Short mmCIF file of C-alpha atoms in Angstrom, two decimals:
data_model
loop_
_atom_site.label_atom_id
_atom_site.label_comp_id
_atom_site.label_asym_id
_atom_site.label_seq_id
_atom_site.Cartn_x
_atom_site.Cartn_y
_atom_site.Cartn_z
CA UNK A 1 0.00 0.00 0.00
CA UNK A 2 1.28 3.47 -0.88
CA UNK A 3 0.86 6.58 1.19
CA UNK A 4 -2.27 7.00 3.23
CA UNK A 5 -4.35 9.67 1.55
CA UNK A 6 -6.89 10.20 4.28
CA UNK A 7 -9.52 8.33 6.22
CA UNK A 8 -12.82 6.79 5.23
CA UNK A 9 -16.00 5.60 6.92
CA UNK A 10 -18.33 3.00 5.40
CA UNK A 11 -22.05 2.94 6.25
CA UNK A 12 -23.86 -0.10 4.86
CA UNK A 13 -26.11 -2.66 6.52
CA UNK A 14 -24.72 -5.53 4.37
CA UNK A 15 -21.57 -7.11 5.78
CA UNK A 16 -20.23 -8.34 2.43
CA UNK A 17 -20.55 -4.84 0.95
CA UNK A 18 -18.65 -3.35 3.91
CA UNK A 19 -15.85 -5.90 3.43
CA UNK A 20 -15.55 -5.32 -0.34
CA UNK A 21 -15.67 -1.51 0.00
CA UNK A 22 -13.03 -1.58 2.76
CA UNK A 23 -10.66 -3.51 0.49
CA UNK A 24 -11.26 -1.20 -2.47
CA UNK A 25 -10.86 2.00 -0.44
CA UNK A 26 -7.64 0.70 1.08
CA UNK A 27 -6.39 -0.09 -2.44
CA UNK A 28 -6.93 3.61 -3.18
CA UNK A 29 -4.80 4.59 -0.18
CA UNK A 30 -7.59 5.42 2.26
CA UNK A 31 -7.56 4.18 5.83
CA UNK A 32 -11.00 2.85 6.80
CA UNK A 33 -11.41 4.01 10.40
CA UNK A 34 -14.95 2.76 11.00
CA UNK A 35 -17.67 0.68 9.34
CA UNK A 36 -21.24 1.17 10.58
CA UNK A 37 -24.64 -0.32 9.77
CA UNK A 38 -27.07 2.62 9.81
CA UNK A 39 -27.38 6.33 9.17
CA UNK A 40 -27.37 7.51 12.78
CA UNK A 41 -24.11 5.61 13.39
CA UNK A 42 -22.76 7.21 10.20
CA UNK A 43 -23.53 10.70 11.55
CA UNK A 44 -21.72 9.83 14.80
CA UNK A 45 -18.74 8.39 12.88
CA UNK A 46 -18.53 11.55 10.75
CA UNK A 47 -18.58 13.67 13.90
CA UNK A 48 -15.87 11.55 15.57
CA UNK A 49 -13.50 10.98 12.64
CA UNK A 50 -14.13 13.84 10.16
CA UNK A 51 -13.21 11.40 7.34
CA UNK A 52 -12.06 12.48 3.90
CA UNK A 53 -14.59 10.08 2.35
CA UNK A 54 -17.80 8.50 3.60
CA UNK A 55 -19.59 5.77 1.63
CA UNK A 56 -23.27 5.97 2.54
CA UNK A 57 -25.83 3.29 1.70
CA UNK A 58 -29.23 4.77 0.84
CA UNK A 59 -31.39 1.99 2.32
CA UNK A 60 -30.48 1.16 5.92
CA UNK A 61 -32.42 0.48 9.13
CA UNK A 62 -32.87 3.13 11.86
CA UNK A 63 -31.90 6.01 9.54
CA UNK A 64 -31.39 5.81 5.78
CA UNK A 65 -28.63 7.51 3.85
CA UNK A 66 -30.79 10.33 2.49
CA UNK A 67 -31.78 11.41 6.01
CA UNK A 68 -28.25 11.01 7.32
CA UNK A 69 -26.60 12.93 4.47
CA UNK A 70 -27.34 16.53 5.60
CA UNK A 71 -26.45 15.67 9.20
CA UNK A 72 -23.15 14.12 8.12
CA UNK A 73 -22.22 17.21 6.10
CA UNK A 74 -23.20 19.42 9.02
CA UNK A 75 -21.01 17.36 11.39
CA UNK A 76 -18.11 17.19 8.93
CA UNK A 77 -18.39 19.72 6.06
CA UNK A 78 -15.07 18.67 4.45
CA UNK A 79 -16.13 15.03 4.04
CA UNK A 80 -16.88 13.82 0.52
CA UNK A 81 -20.03 11.71 0.83
CA UNK A 82 -20.64 9.05 -1.82
CA UNK A 83 -24.00 7.31 -1.93
CA UNK A 84 -24.10 3.53 -2.35
CA UNK A 85 -27.28 2.08 -3.83
CA UNK A 86 -28.70 -1.01 -5.47
CA UNK A 87 -31.26 1.01 -7.43
CA UNK A 88 -30.08 3.64 -9.93
CA UNK A 89 -33.16 5.80 -9.45
CA UNK A 90 -32.41 9.03 -11.32
CA UNK A 91 -34.60 11.13 -9.02
CA UNK A 92 -32.96 9.73 -5.90
CA UNK A 93 -29.50 10.28 -7.34
CA UNK A 94 -30.37 13.86 -8.30
CA UNK A 95 -31.82 14.53 -4.85
CA UNK A 96 -28.69 13.16 -3.18
CA UNK A 97 -26.60 15.50 -5.34
CA UNK A 98 -28.68 18.53 -4.36
CA UNK A 99 -28.22 17.54 -0.71
CA UNK A 100 -24.45 17.53 -1.14
CA UNK A 101 -23.45 14.00 -2.17
CA UNK A 102 -20.41 13.89 -4.45
CA UNK A 103 -21.66 10.99 -6.54
CA UNK A 104 -22.83 7.43 -6.20
CA UNK A 105 -21.62 3.86 -6.50
CA UNK A 106 -23.98 1.13 -7.70
CA UNK A 107 -24.38 -2.30 -6.15
CA UNK A 108 -23.38 -4.92 -7.03
CA UNK A 109 -19.97 -3.29 -6.67
CA UNK A 110 -17.69 -3.35 -9.69
CA UNK A 111 -14.14 -3.05 -8.30
CA UNK A 112 -12.57 -1.30 -11.30
CA UNK A 113 -15.39 1.27 -11.36
CA UNK A 114 -15.25 1.92 -7.61
CA UNK A 115 -11.47 2.34 -7.65
CA UNK A 116 -11.59 4.65 -10.68
CA UNK A 117 -14.36 6.72 -9.13
CA UNK A 118 -12.60 7.07 -5.76
CA UNK A 119 -9.25 7.93 -7.37
CA UNK A 120 -10.93 10.62 -9.47
CA UNK A 121 -12.69 11.98 -6.38
CA UNK A 122 -9.38 12.15 -4.52
CA UNK A 123 -7.82 14.00 -7.45
CA UNK A 124 -5.48 11.37 -8.89
#
């Protein structure tokens, strides 16, 4: 692994997705400091870690990604939030963008796409 280029938090209620994302983000030089399973935990993680990147699943129990998004950006304005979703609903994606998301990653995860997207976001 090359230099560490910042920290990341993953919020997804599916364990396998958290594991795959962690590996891909670490490949891109990010240190995953916390992985959580719902939006309210994501808000807390953003507040505690102020990560460079936060991957936020849209559909989660307790609090979904769309509700968590503005609170995360309020807690950590510098964090780049990327939505993770299994449904490429154009309206949802557009709404996430207006709320401050920097883009989205589709499930099932395609490693080459995720790595390319994250590297572009980090300015490689």
